[in-house]
CSV table of N, CA and C in Angstrom, one decimal:
chain,number,residue,atom,x,y,z
A,1,UNK,N,103.7,15.3,-1.0
A,1,UNK,CA,103.5,14.0,-0.3
A,1,UNK,C,102.1,14.0,0.0
A,2,UNK,N,101.7,15.1,0.8
A,2,UNK,CA,100.4,15.4,1.2
A,2,UNK,C,99.3,15.3,0.1
A,3,UNK,N,99.8,16.1,-0.8
A,3,UNK,CA,98.9,16.3,-2.0
A,3,UNK,C,98.3,14.8,-2.8
A,4,UNK,N,99.4,14.0,-2.6
A,4,UNK,CA,99.6,12.5,-3.4
A,4,UNK,C,98.5,11.4,-2.2
A,5,UNK,N,98.5,11.9,-1.2
A,5,UNK,CA,98.0,10.9,0.0
A,5,UNK,C,96.7,11.6,-0.1
A,6,UNK,N,96.1,12.8,-0.4
A,6,UNK,CA,94.7,13.2,-0.6
A,6,UNK,C,94.2,12.9,-1.5
A,7,UNK,N,94.7,13.0,-2.8
A,7,UNK,CA,94.5,12.3,-3.9
A,7,UNK,C,94.1,11.0,-4.2
A,8,UNK,N,95.2,10.1,-3.8
A,8,UNK,CA,94.7,8.4,-3.2
A,8,UNK,C,93.3,8.5,-2.4
A,9,UNK,N,93.1,9.5,-1.6
A,9,UNK,CA,92.1,9.2,-0.8
A,9,UNK,C,90.8,9.3,-1.4
A,10,UNK,N,91.1,10.7,-2.3
A,10,UNK,CA,89.7,11.0,-2.9
A,10,UNK,C,89.6,10.2,-4.0
A,11,UNK,N,90.7,9.4,-4.7
A,11,UNK,CA,90.3,8.5,-5.7
A,11,UNK,C,89.4,7.2,-5.2
A,12,UNK,N,89.9,6.7,-4.2
A,12,UNK,CA,89.5,5.6,-3.1
A,12,UNK,C,87.7,5.8,-2.6
A,13,UNK,N,87.5,7.0,-2.3
A,13,UNK,CA,86.2,7.3,-1.8
A,13,UNK,C,85.2,7.6,-3.2
A,14,UNK,N,85.9,8.1,-4.2
A,14,UNK,CA,85.3,8.2,-5.5
A,14,UNK,C,84.7,6.7,-5.8
A,15,UNK,N,85.8,5.8,-6.2
A,15,UNK,CA,85.4,4.5,-6.3
A,15,UNK,C,84.9,3.6,-5.7
A,16,UNK,N,84.6,3.8,-4.3
A,16,UNK,CA,83.6,3.2,-3.6
A,16,UNK,C,82.4,4.0,-3.7
A,17,UNK,N,81.8,5.0,-3.8
A,17,UNK,CA,80.7,5.3,-4.4
A,17,UNK,C,80.3,5.2,-5.8
A,18,UNK,N,81.0,5.0,-6.8
A,18,UNK,CA,80.9,4.4,-8.0
A,18,UNK,C,80.4,3.1,-7.9
A,19,UNK,N,81.1,2.2,-7.2
A,19,UNK,CA,80.9,0.6,-6.8
A,19,UNK,C,79.3,0.7,-6.1
A,20,UNK,N,79.1,1.7,-5.2
A,20,UNK,CA,77.7,1.4,-4.4
A,20,UNK,C,76.7,2.0,-5.5
A,21,UNK,N,77.1,2.8,-6.1
A,21,UNK,CA,76.0,3.0,-7.0
A,21,UNK,C,75.5,2.1,-8.3
A,22,UNK,N,76.5,0.9,-8.7
A,22,UNK,CA,76.6,-0.1,-9.6
A,22,UNK,C,75.8,-1.2,-9.1
A,23,UNK,N,75.8,-1.2,-7.7
A,23,UNK,CA,75.3,-2.5,-6.9
A,23,UNK,C,73.7,-2.4,-7.2
A,24,UNK,N,72.7,-3.9,-7.4
A,24,UNK,CA,71.5,-3.7,-7.7
A,24,UNK,C,71.2,-3.3,-6.3
A,25,UNK,N,69.8,-3.0,-6.5
A,25,UNK,CA,68.8,-2.5,-5.5
A,25,UNK,C,68.5,-3.7,-4.6
A,26,UNK,N,68.3,-3.7,-3.5
A,26,UNK,CA,67.5,-4.9,-3.1
A,26,UNK,C,66.2,-5.1,-2.8
A,27,UNK,N,65.3,-5.7,-3.4
A,27,UNK,CA,63.9,-5.2,-3.6
A,27,UNK,C,63.3,-6.6,-2.9
A,28,UNK,N,62.2,-6.6,-1.8
A,28,UNK,CA,61.7,-7.4,-1.4
A,28,UNK,C,60.3,-7.6,-1.9
A,29,UNK,N,59.8,-8.5,-2.6
A,29,UNK,CA,58.1,-8.9,-3.3
A,29,UNK,C,57.4,-9.5,-2.2
A,30,UNK,N,56.2,-9.3,-2.3
A,30,UNK,CA,55.3,-9.7,-1.4
A,30,UNK,C,54.1,-10.5,-2.2
A,31,UNK,N,53.7,-11.2,-1.5
A,31,UNK,CA,52.6,-12.2,-2.4
A,31,UNK,C,52.0,-12.9,-1.7
A,32,UNK,N,50.6,-13.4,-2.2
A,32,UNK,CA,50.2,-14.6,-1.1
A,32,UNK,C,50.2,-15.9,-2.0
A,33,UNK,N,50.2,-17.1,-1.4
A,33,UNK,CA,50.3,-18.2,-1.7
A,33,UNK,C,49.1,-18.8,-2.3
A,34,UNK,N,48.8,-19.5,-3.4
A,34,UNK,CA,47.5,-20.0,-3.6
A,34,UNK,C,46.9,-21.3,-2.8
A,35,UNK,N,48.2,-21.8,-2.3
A,35,UNK,CA,47.7,-22.8,-1.4
A,35,UNK,C,48.8,-22.8,-0.2
A,36,UNK,N,48.3,-23.0,0.8
A,36,UNK,CA,49.3,-22.7,2.3
A,36,UNK,C,49.6,-24.6,2.6
A,37,UNK,N,51.0,-24.6,2.6
A,37,UNK,CA,51.1,-25.8,2.7
A,37,UNK,C,51.7,-26.2,4.2
A,38,UNK,N,51.3,-27.4,4.5
A,38,UNK,CA,51.8,-28.0,6.0
A,38,UNK,C,52.8,-29.1,5.4
A,39,UNK,N,53.4,-29.6,6.2
A,39,UNK,CA,54.2,-30.7,6.1
A,39,UNK,C,53.6,-31.7,5.5
A,40,UNK,N,52.1,-32.2,6.3
A,40,UNK,CA,51.6,-33.4,5.5
A,40,UNK,C,51.1,-33.2,4.4
A,41,UNK,N,50.4,-31.8,3.8
A,41,UNK,CA,50.3,-31.7,2.3
A,41,UNK,C,51.1,-31.6,1.5
A,42,UNK,N,52.4,-30.9,2.0
A,42,UNK,CA,53.5,-31.2,1.0
A,42,UNK,C,53.9,-32.6,0.8
A,43,UNK,N,53.9,-33.1,1.5
A,43,UNK,CA,54.5,-34.7,1.6
A,43,UNK,C,53.5,-35.4,0.7
A,44,UNK,N,52.3,-35.0,0.9
A,44,UNK,CA,51.4,-35.8,-0.2
A,44,UNK,C,51.4,-35.4,-1.7
A,45,UNK,N,51.5,-33.9,-1.5
A,45,UNK,CA,51.6,-33.3,-3.1
A,45,UNK,C,52.9,-33.4,-3.9
A,46,UNK,N,54.1,-33.5,-3.1
A,46,UNK,CA,55.3,-33.5,-3.9
A,46,UNK,C,55.6,-34.8,-4.6
A,47,UNK,N,56.0,-34.4,-5.8
A,47,UNK,CA,56.7,-35.9,-6.5
A,47,UNK,C,58.0,-36.5,-5.6
A,48,UNK,N,58.8,-35.5,-5.6
A,48,UNK,CA,59.9,-35.9,-4.5
A,48,UNK,C,60.2,-35.0,-3.4
A,49,UNK,N,60.7,-35.7,-2.4
A,49,UNK,CA,61.2,-34.9,-1.1
A,49,UNK,C,62.8,-35.5,-0.9
A,50,UNK,N,63.8,-34.3,-1.2
A,50,UNK,CA,65.3,-34.8,-1.4
A,50,UNK,C,65.8,-34.2,-0.2
A,51,UNK,N,66.9,-34.7,0.4
A,51,UNK,CA,68.0,-33.7,0.9
A,51,UNK,C,69.3,-33.5,0.0
A,52,UNK,N,69.4,-32.3,-0.3
A,52,UNK,CA,70.5,-31.9,-1.5
A,52,UNK,C,71.7,-30.9,-0.6
A,53,UNK,N,72.5,-30.6,-1.3
A,53,UNK,CA,73.4,-29.6,-1.1
A,53,UNK,C,73.6,-28.8,-2.3
A,54,UNK,N,73.7,-27.5,-2.0
A,54,UNK,CA,73.7,-26.5,-3.1
A,54,UNK,C,75.4,-26.3,-3.4
A,55,UNK,N,75.7,-27.0,-4.6
A,55,UNK,CA,77.1,-26.8,-5.1
A,55,UNK,C,77.5,-25.4,-5.4
A,56,UNK,N,76.7,-24.8,-6.6
A,56,UNK,CA,76.8,-23.4,-7.3
A,56,UNK,C,75.6,-22.9,-7.7
A,57,UNK,N,75.8,-21.8,-7.9
A,57,UNK,CA,74.6,-20.8,-8.5
A,57,UNK,C,75.0,-20.9,-10.0
A,58,UNK,N,74.1,-21.4,-10.9
A,58,UNK,CA,74.3,-21.6,-12.4
A,58,UNK,C,74.1,-20.3,-12.9
A,59,UNK,N,72.5,-19.7,-12.6
A,59,UNK,CA,72.5,-18.4,-13.6
A,59,UNK,C,71.0,-17.8,-12.8
A,60,UNK,N,70.8,-16.5,-13.2
A,60,UNK,CA,69.6,-16.0,-13.0
A,60,UNK,C,69.2,-15.3,-14.4
A,61,UNK,N,67.9,-15.2,-14.2
A,61,UNK,CA,67.1,-14.5,-15.3
A,61,UNK,C,65.5,-14.2,-15.2
A,62,UNK,N,65.0,-13.4,-16.1
A,62,UNK,CA,63.8,-13.3,-15.4
A,62,UNK,C,62.6,-13.7,-16.4
A,63,UNK,N,61.9,-14.4,-16.3
A,63,UNK,CA,60.8,-14.9,-16.9
A,63,UNK,C,59.2,-14.6,-16.4
A,64,UNK,N,59.0,-13.6,-16.5
A,64,UNK,CA,58.1,-12.9,-15.5
A,64,UNK,C,58.2,-12.4,-14.2
A,65,UNK,N,59.3,-13.0,-13.6
A,65,UNK,CA,59.8,-12.4,-12.5
A,65,UNK,C,61.2,-13.3,-12.5
A,66,UNK,N,62.2,-12.7,-11.6
A,66,UNK,CA,63.5,-13.4,-11.3
A,66,UNK,C,63.5,-14.5,-11.1
A,67,UNK,N,64.1,-15.3,-11.5
A,67,UNK,CA,64.5,-17.0,-11.1
A,67,UNK,C,65.9,-16.8,-11.2
A,68,UNK,N,66.5,-18.0,-10.2
A,68,UNK,CA,67.9,-18.2,-9.8
A,68,UNK,C,67.8,-20.0,-10.0
A,69,UNK,N,68.8,-20.4,-10.9
A,69,UNK,CA,68.8,-22.1,-11.1
A,69,UNK,C,70.3,-22.1,-10.2
A,70,UNK,N,70.2,-23.1,-9.5
A,70,UNK,CA,71.3,-23.8,-9.0
A,70,UNK,C,71.7,-25.1,-8.9
A,71,UNK,N,72.5,-25.8,-8.8
A,71,UNK,CA,73.4,-27.0,-9.0
A,71,UNK,C,73.1,-27.6,-7.9
A,72,UNK,N,72.4,-28.8,-7.6
A,72,UNK,CA,71.9,-29.3,-6.3
A,72,UNK,C,72.8,-30.8,-6.5
A,73,UNK,N,73.3,-31.4,-5.3
A,73,UNK,CA,73.9,-32.4,-5.2
A,73,UNK,C,72.7,-33.3,-4.2
A,74,UNK,N,72.3,-34.5,-4.6
A,74,UNK,CA,71.5,-35.1,-3.8
A,74,UNK,C,72.2,-36.3,-2.9
A,75,UNK,N,72.0,-35.8,-1.8
A,75,UNK,CA,72.6,-36.4,-0.4
A,75,UNK,C,71.6,-37.6,-0.2
A,76,UNK,N,70.4,-37.6,0.1
A,76,UNK,CA,69.4,-38.2,0.2
A,76,UNK,C,68.2,-38.1,-0.5
A,77,UNK,N,67.4,-39.2,-1.1
A,77,UNK,CA,66.1,-39.3,-1.4
A,77,UNK,C,65.3,-39.9,-0.4
A,78,UNK,N,64.1,-39.1,0.1
A,78,UNK,CA,63.2,-39.3,1.4
A,78,UNK,C,62.0,-39.7,0.6
A,79,UNK,N,61.6,-39.1,-0.4
A,79,UNK,CA,60.3,-39.5,-1.2
A,79,UNK,C,60.9,-39.6,-2.9
A,80,UNK,N,60.7,-40.8,-3.7
A,80,UNK,CA,61.0,-40.5,-4.9
A,80,UNK,C,62.5,-40.8,-5.3
A,81,UNK,N,62.8,-40.8,-6.4
A,81,UNK,CA,64.1,-41.2,-6.7
A,81,UNK,C,65.0,-40.1,-7.4
A,82,UNK,N,65.7,-39.2,-7.1
A,82,UNK,CA,66.2,-38.3,-8.1
A,82,UNK,C,67.5,-38.7,-8.3
A,83,UNK,N,68.3,-38.3,-9.6
A,83,UNK,CA,70.0,-38.4,-9.9
A,83,UNK,C,70.5,-38.0,-8.7
A,84,UNK,N,71.9,-37.7,-9.0
A,84,UNK,CA,73.0,-37.6,-8.1
A,84,UNK,C,73.0,-36.1,-8.3
A,85,UNK,N,72.7,-35.3,-9.2
A,85,UNK,CA,72.8,-34.0,-9.3
A,85,UNK,C,71.5,-33.4,-9.9
A,86,UNK,N,70.7,-32.4,-9.9
A,86,UNK,CA,69.7,-31.7,-10.5
A,86,UNK,C,69.7,-30.3,-10.4
A,87,UNK,N,68.8,-29.6,-11.0
A,87,UNK,CA,69.0,-28.4,-10.9
A,87,UNK,C,67.6,-27.8,-10.1
A,88,UNK,N,67.7,-26.8,-9.2
A,88,UNK,CA,66.5,-26.2,-8.5
A,88,UNK,C,66.5,-24.9,-8.8
A,89,UNK,N,65.1,-24.5,-9.4
A,89,UNK,CA,64.7,-23.5,-9.8
A,89,UNK,C,63.9,-22.6,-8.8
A,90,UNK,N,65.1,-21.5,-8.3
A,90,UNK,CA,64.1,-20.9,-7.3
A,90,UNK,C,63.6,-19.6,-7.8
A,91,UNK,N,62.5,-19.0,-6.9
A,91,UNK,CA,61.9,-17.5,-7.3
A,91,UNK,C,62.8,-16.7,-6.4
A,92,UNK,N,63.3,-15.8,-7.0
A,92,UNK,CA,64.2,-14.8,-6.6
A,92,UNK,C,65.5,-14.7,-7.7
A,93,UNK,N,66.2,-13.4,-7.5
A,93,UNK,CA,67.4,-13.5,-8.2
A,93,UNK,C,67.7,-12.1,-8.7
A,94,UNK,N,68.7,-11.9,-9.6
A,94,UNK,CA,69.2,-10.5,-10.1
A,94,UNK,C,68.2,-10.4,-11.5
A,95,UNK,N,67.6,-9.1,-11.6
A,95,UNK,CA,67.1,-8.7,-12.6
A,95,UNK,C,67.9,-7.7,-13.3
A,96,UNK,N,68.7,-8.0,-14.0
A,96,UNK,CA,69.9,-7.4,-14.6
A,96,UNK,C,69.2,-5.7,-15.5
A,97,UNK,N,67.9,-6.2,-16.1
A,97,UNK,CA,67.4,-5.0,-16.6
A,97,UNK,C,67.4,-3.7,-15.8
A,98,UNK,N,66.3,-4.4,-15.0
A,98,UNK,CA,65.9,-3.3,-13.4
A,98,UNK,C,67.2,-2.8,-12.5
A,99,UNK,N,68.3,-3.6,-12.9
A,99,UNK,CA,69.3,-3.5,-12.0
A,99,UNK,C,68.7,-3.8,-10.2
A,100,UNK,N,68.0,-4.7,-10.4
A,100,UNK,CA,67.5,-5.1,-8.6
A,100,UNK,C,67.7,-6.9,-8.7
A,101,UNK,N,68.3,-6.7,-7.2
A,101,UNK,CA,68.0,-8.4,-6.6
A,101,UNK,C,66.8,-8.3,-5.9
A,102,UNK,N,65.8,-9.2,-6.4
A,102,UNK,CA,64.6,-9.4,-6.1
A,102,UNK,C,64.6,-10.7,-5.1
A,103,UNK,N,64.0,-10.7,-3.8
A,103,UNK,CA,63.6,-11.9,-2.8
A,103,UNK,C,62.4,-12.0,-2.8
A,104,UNK,N,61.7,-13.1,-2.3
A,104,UNK,CA,60.1,-13.0,-2.1
A,104,UNK,C,60.1,-13.2,-0.8
A,105,UNK,N,59.6,-12.2,0.0
A,105,UNK,CA,59.4,-11.7,1.5
A,105,UNK,C,60.7,-12.3,2.0
A,106,UNK,N,60.5,-13.0,2.9
A,106,UNK,CA,62.2,-13.7,4.0
A,106,UNK,C,62.6,-14.7,3.0
A,107,UNK,N,62.2,-15.3,2.0
A,107,UNK,CA,62.9,-16.1,1.1
A,107,UNK,C,64.1,-15.8,0.3
A,108,UNK,N,65.2,-16.2,1.0
A,108,UNK,CA,66.3,-16.0,0.4
A,108,UNK,C,66.9,-17.0,-0.4
A,109,UNK,N,68.0,-16.5,-1.1
A,109,UNK,CA,68.3,-17.8,-2.3
A,109,UNK,C,69.1,-18.5,-1.5
A,110,UNK,N,69.1,-19.8,-1.7
A,110,UNK,CA,69.9,-21.0,-1.0
A,110,UNK,C,71.0,-20.7,-1.2
A,111,UNK,N,72.0,-21.2,-0.2
A,111,UNK,CA,73.5,-21.0,-0.4
A,111,UNK,C,74.6,-21.8,-0.8
A,112,UNK,N,75.4,-21.8,-1.6
A,112,UNK,CA,76.3,-23.0,-1.8
A,112,UNK,C,76.8,-23.4,-0.6
A,113,UNK,N,77.2,-24.8,-0.6
A,113,UNK,CA,77.8,-25.4,0.6
A,113,UNK,C,76.8,-25.8,1.8
A,114,UNK,N,75.7,-25.3,1.6
A,114,UNK,CA,74.5,-25.6,2.6
A,114,UNK,C,73.7,-26.7,2.3
A,115,UNK,N,73.4,-27.3,3.1
A,115,UNK,CA,72.1,-28.5,2.9
A,115,UNK,C,70.9,-28.3,2.9
A,116,UNK,N,69.9,-28.6,2.3
A,116,UNK,CA,68.4,-28.3,2.6
A,116,UNK,C,67.5,-29.7,2.1
A,117,UNK,N,66.3,-29.4,2.8
A,117,UNK,CA,65.2,-30.5,2.3
A,117,UNK,C,64.1,-29.8,1.4
A,118,UNK,N,64.0,-30.3,0.5
A,118,UNK,CA,63.3,-29.8,-0.8
A,118,UNK,C,62.2,-30.8,-0.7
A,119,UNK,N,61.0,-30.3,-1.0
A,119,UNK,CA,59.6,-30.6,-1.6
A,119,UNK,C,59.6,-30.2,-3.1
A,120,UNK,N,59.8,-31.0,-3.9
A,120,UNK,CA,60.0,-31.1,-5.3
A,120,UNK,C,59.1,-31.6,-6.4
A,121,UNK,N,58.6,-30.7,-7.4
A,121,UNK,CA,58.2,-31.2,-8.6
A,121,UNK,C,59.1,-30.8,-9.8
A,122,UNK,N,58.9,-31.9,-11.2
A,122,UNK,CA,59.7,-31.4,-12.4
A,122,UNK,C,59.2,-30.3,-12.8
A,123,UNK,N,60.1,-29.4,-13.2
A,123,UNK,CA,59.4,-28.1,-14.2
A,123,UNK,C,58.7,-28.8,-15.5
A,124,UNK,N,57.8,-28.3,-15.5
A,124,UNK,CA,57.2,-29.0,-17.1
A,124,UNK,C,57.8,-28.0,-18.4
A,125,UNK,N,57.7,-28.2,-19.3
A,125,UNK,CA,58.1,-27.2,-20.5
A,125,UNK,C,57.0,-26.0,-20.9
A,126,UNK,N,55.8,-26.4,-20.7
A,126,UNK,CA,54.9,-25.4,-20.7
A,126,UNK,C,54.9,-23.9,-19.7
A,127,UNK,N,55.9,-24.7,-18.7
A,127,UNK,CA,56.1,-23.4,-17.7
A,127,UNK,C,57.3,-22.2,-18.0
A,128,UNK,N,57.6,-22.3,-19.6
A,128,UNK,CA,58.3,-21.2,-20.3
A,128,UNK,C,59.9,-21.3,-19.8
A,129,UNK,N,60.1,-22.6,-19.2
A,129,UNK,CA,61.6,-22.8,-18.7
A,129,UNK,C,61.6,-24.1,-19.4
A,130,UNK,N,63.0,-24.4,-19.9
A,130,UNK,CA,63.5,-25.6,-20.4
A,130,UNK,C,63.4,-26.6,-19.0
A,131,UNK,N,63.1,-28.1,-19.4
A,131,UNK,CA,62.8,-28.8,-17.9
A,131,UNK,C,64.0,-29.4,-18.0
A,132,UNK,N,64.9,-29.2,-18.9
A,132,UNK,CA,66.7,-30.0,-19.1
A,132,UNK,C,67.4,-28.8,-19.2
A,133,UNK,N,68.8,-28.9,-18.7
A,133,UNK,CA,69.8,-28.4,-19.2
A,133,UNK,C,71.0,-29.2,-19.0
A,134,UNK,N,71.9,-29.2,-20.1
A,134,UNK,CA,73.1,-30.1,-20.0
A,134,UNK,C,73.1,-31.6,-19.3
A,135,UNK,N,71.8,-32.4,-19.8
A,135,UNK,CA,71.4,-33.6,-19.3
A,135,UNK,C,71.0,-33.5,-17.9
A,136,UNK,N,71.0,-32.4,-17.1
A,136,UNK,CA,70.4,-32.2,-15.6
A,136,UNK,C,68.7,-31.7,-15.8
A,137,UNK,N,68.3,-32.7,-15.0
A,137,UNK,CA,66.5,-32.4,-15.0
A,137,UNK,C,66.4,-31.2,-14.0
A,138,UNK,N,65.1,-29.8,-14.0
A,138,UNK,CA,65.0,-29.1,-13.5
A,138,UNK,C,63.9,-29.4,-12.5
A,139,UNK,N,63.8,-28.7,-11.2
A,139,UNK,CA,62.8,-29.0,-10.3
A,139,UNK,C,62.5,-27.7,-9.8
A,140,UNK,N,61.4,-27.4,-9.0
A,140,UNK,CA,61.1,-26.5,-8.2
A,140,UNK,C,60.6,-27.0,-7.1
A,141,UNK,N,60.5,-26.0,-6.1
A,141,UNK,CA,59.7,-26.4,-4.7
A,141,UNK,C,58.5,-26.0,-5.1
A,142,UNK,N,57.3,-27.3,-4.5
A,142,UNK,CA,56.0,-27.2,-4.9
A,142,UNK,C,55.4,-25.6,-4.2
A,143,UNK,N,55.5,-25.2,-3.2
A,143,UNK,CA,54.9,-24.1,-2.3
A,143,UNK,C,56.0,-23.1,-2.1
A,144,UNK,N,56.8,-23.0,-3.2
A,144,UNK,CA,58.3,-21.6,-3.0
A,144,UNK,C,58.6,-22.0,-1.5
A,145,UNK,N,58.7,-20.9,-0.9
A,145,UNK,CA,59.5,-21.1,0.4
A,145,UNK,C,58.9,-21.9,1.4
A,146,UNK,N,57.4,-21.9,1.2
A,146,UNK,CA,56.8,-22.7,2.3
A,146,UNK,C,57.4,-24.3,2.5
A,147,UNK,N,58.2,-24.8,1.4
A,147,UNK,CA,58.6,-26.4,1.2
A,147,UNK,C,60.0,-26.3,1.1
A,148,UNK,N,60.9,-25.8,1.2
A,148,UNK,CA,62.2,-25.5,1.7
A,148,UNK,C,62.7,-25.7,2.8
A,149,UNK,N,63.5,-26.3,3.3
A,149,UNK,CA,64.2,-26.4,4.9
A,149,UNK,C,65.6,-26.6,4.8
A,150,UNK,N,66.0,-25.4,5.8
A,150,UNK,CA,67.7,-25.3,6.0
A,150,UNK,C,67.8,-26.6,7.0
A,151,UNK,N,69.2,-27.1,6.8
A,151,UNK,CA,69.2,-28.3,7.5
A,151,UNK,C,70.7,-27.9,8.3
A,152,UNK,N,70.6,-28.1,9.6
A,152,UNK,CA,71.8,-27.7,10.4
A,152,UNK,C,71.6,-28.7,11.5
A,153,UNK,N,72.7,-29.2,11.5
A,153,UNK,CA,73.1,-30.5,12.6
A,153,UNK,C,71.8,-31.5,12.1
A,154,UNK,N,71.0,-31.7,13.5
A,154,UNK,CA,69.9,-32.6,12.8
A,154,UNK,C,68.7,-32.0,12.9
A,155,UNK,N,68.7,-30.3,12.5
A,155,UNK,CA,67.7,-29.7,12.9
A,155,UNK,C,67.2,-29.2,11.4
A,156,UNK,N,66.1,-28.9,11.4
A,156,UNK,CA,65.8,-28.3,9.9
A,156,UNK,C,64.8,-27.1,10.4
A,157,UNK,N,64.9,-25.9,9.5
A,157,UNK,CA,64.2,-24.8,9.7
A,157,UNK,C,63.9,-24.3,8.3
A,158,UNK,N,62.2,-24.0,8.2
A,158,UNK,CA,61.2,-23.7,7.2
A,158,UNK,C,61.8,-22.2,6.9
A,159,UNK,N,62.2,-22.0,5.3
A,159,UNK,CA,62.9,-20.6,5.0
A,159,UNK,C,61.7,-20.0,5.0
A,160,UNK,N,60.3,-20.1,4.9
A,160,UNK,CA,59.4,-18.8,5.1
A,160,UNK,C,58.8,-18.7,6.6
A,161,UNK,N,58.5,-19.7,7.3
A,161,UNK,CA,57.9,-19.2,8.5
A,161,UNK,C,59.0,-19.5,9.7
A,162,UNK,N,60.1,-20.0,9.1
A,162,UNK,CA,61.3,-19.7,10.3
A,162,UNK,C,61.0,-20.8,11.4
A,163,UNK,N,60.0,-21.6,11.4
A,163,UNK,CA,59.7,-22.9,12.4
A,163,UNK,C,60.7,-23.8,12.1
A,164,UNK,N,61.3,-24.3,13.2
A,164,UNK,CA,62.5,-25.1,13.4
A,164,UNK,C,61.6,-26.6,13.8
A,165,UNK,N,62.5,-27.8,13.4
A,165,UNK,CA,61.9,-28.9,14.3
A,165,UNK,C,63.2,-30.1,14.0
A,166,UNK,N,63.0,-31.1,14.6
A,166,UNK,CA,64.1,-32.2,14.1
A,166,UNK,C,63.9,-32.6,13.1
A,167,UNK,N,64.9,-32.7,12.1
A,167,UNK,CA,65.0,-33.5,11.1
A,167,UNK,C,64.2,-34.9,10.8
A,168,UNK,N,64.6,-35.9,12.0
A,168,UNK,CA,64.0,-37.1,12.1
A,168,UNK,C,62.2,-36.9,11.9
A,169,UNK,N,61.9,-35.9,12.9
A,169,UNK,CA,60.6,-35.6,12.9
A,169,UNK,C,59.8,-35.3,11.7
A,170,UNK,N,60.6,-34.6,11.0
A,170,UNK,CA,60.0,-34.1,9.4
A,170,UNK,C,59.9,-35.4,8.6
A,171,UNK,N,61.0,-36.2,8.7
A,171,UNK,CA,61.1,-37.4,7.9
A,171,UNK,C,60.1,-38.2,8.1
A,172,UNK,N,59.8,-38.5,9.5
A,172,UNK,CA,58.6,-39.6,9.9
A,172,UNK,C,57.2,-38.8,9.5
A,173,UNK,N,57.1,-37.7,9.4
A,173,UNK,CA,56.0,-36.9,8.8
A,173,UNK,C,55.7,-37.5,7.3
A,174,UNK,N,56.9,-37.3,6.6
A,174,UNK,CA,57.0,-37.8,5.0
A,174,UNK,C,56.6,-39.1,4.7
A,175,UNK,N,57.0,-40.0,5.7
A,175,UNK,CA,57.0,-41.1,5.3
A,175,UNK,C,55.3,-41.9,5.7
A,176,UNK,N,54.9,-41.0,6.8
A,176,UNK,CA,53.8,-41.7,7.1
A,176,UNK,C,52.7,-41.3,6.0
A,177,UNK,N,52.9,-40.4,5.4
A,177,UNK,CA,52.0,-39.6,4.4
A,177,UNK,C,52.1,-39.6,3.2
A,178,UNK,N,52.6,-41.0,2.5
A,178,UNK,CA,53.2,-41.2,1.4
A,178,UNK,C,52.3,-42.8,1.2
């Protein structure tokens, strides 16, 4: 009985070790932005500003750097007019070949079930990513993490600099600068 318990424990520890060895390494990439966006400049430069809820992760792939595609359900068009669903292309994700999960600075992959405010432009074909998939148009944030805000209640928090403000305040800035 003791030998069986010891064997079961050994196999459990071995299994956990193998599992942990096969998990992708967490890598945080650093870089600088060609343009530093304020709420005003983002409002002026974005084709669309939308509040959307992340429905699910579609896939990750590497096109120069890891990217993740997520299905977003439009909750409110603040600027422009997006359909009820679209694909958000976010920098960061799983690089299977290198067995690494890459995020850029503190810009975590947006999470299913959560709502965000996005400043978006449409992905162009020349960007080496198809601009549509299964009839859904692809968009990405104009300034990476600088122009994505997590929404909690009536507050928004910038995913890059973590500054928070009232959602209404940000909506007013967007409307005043279009």
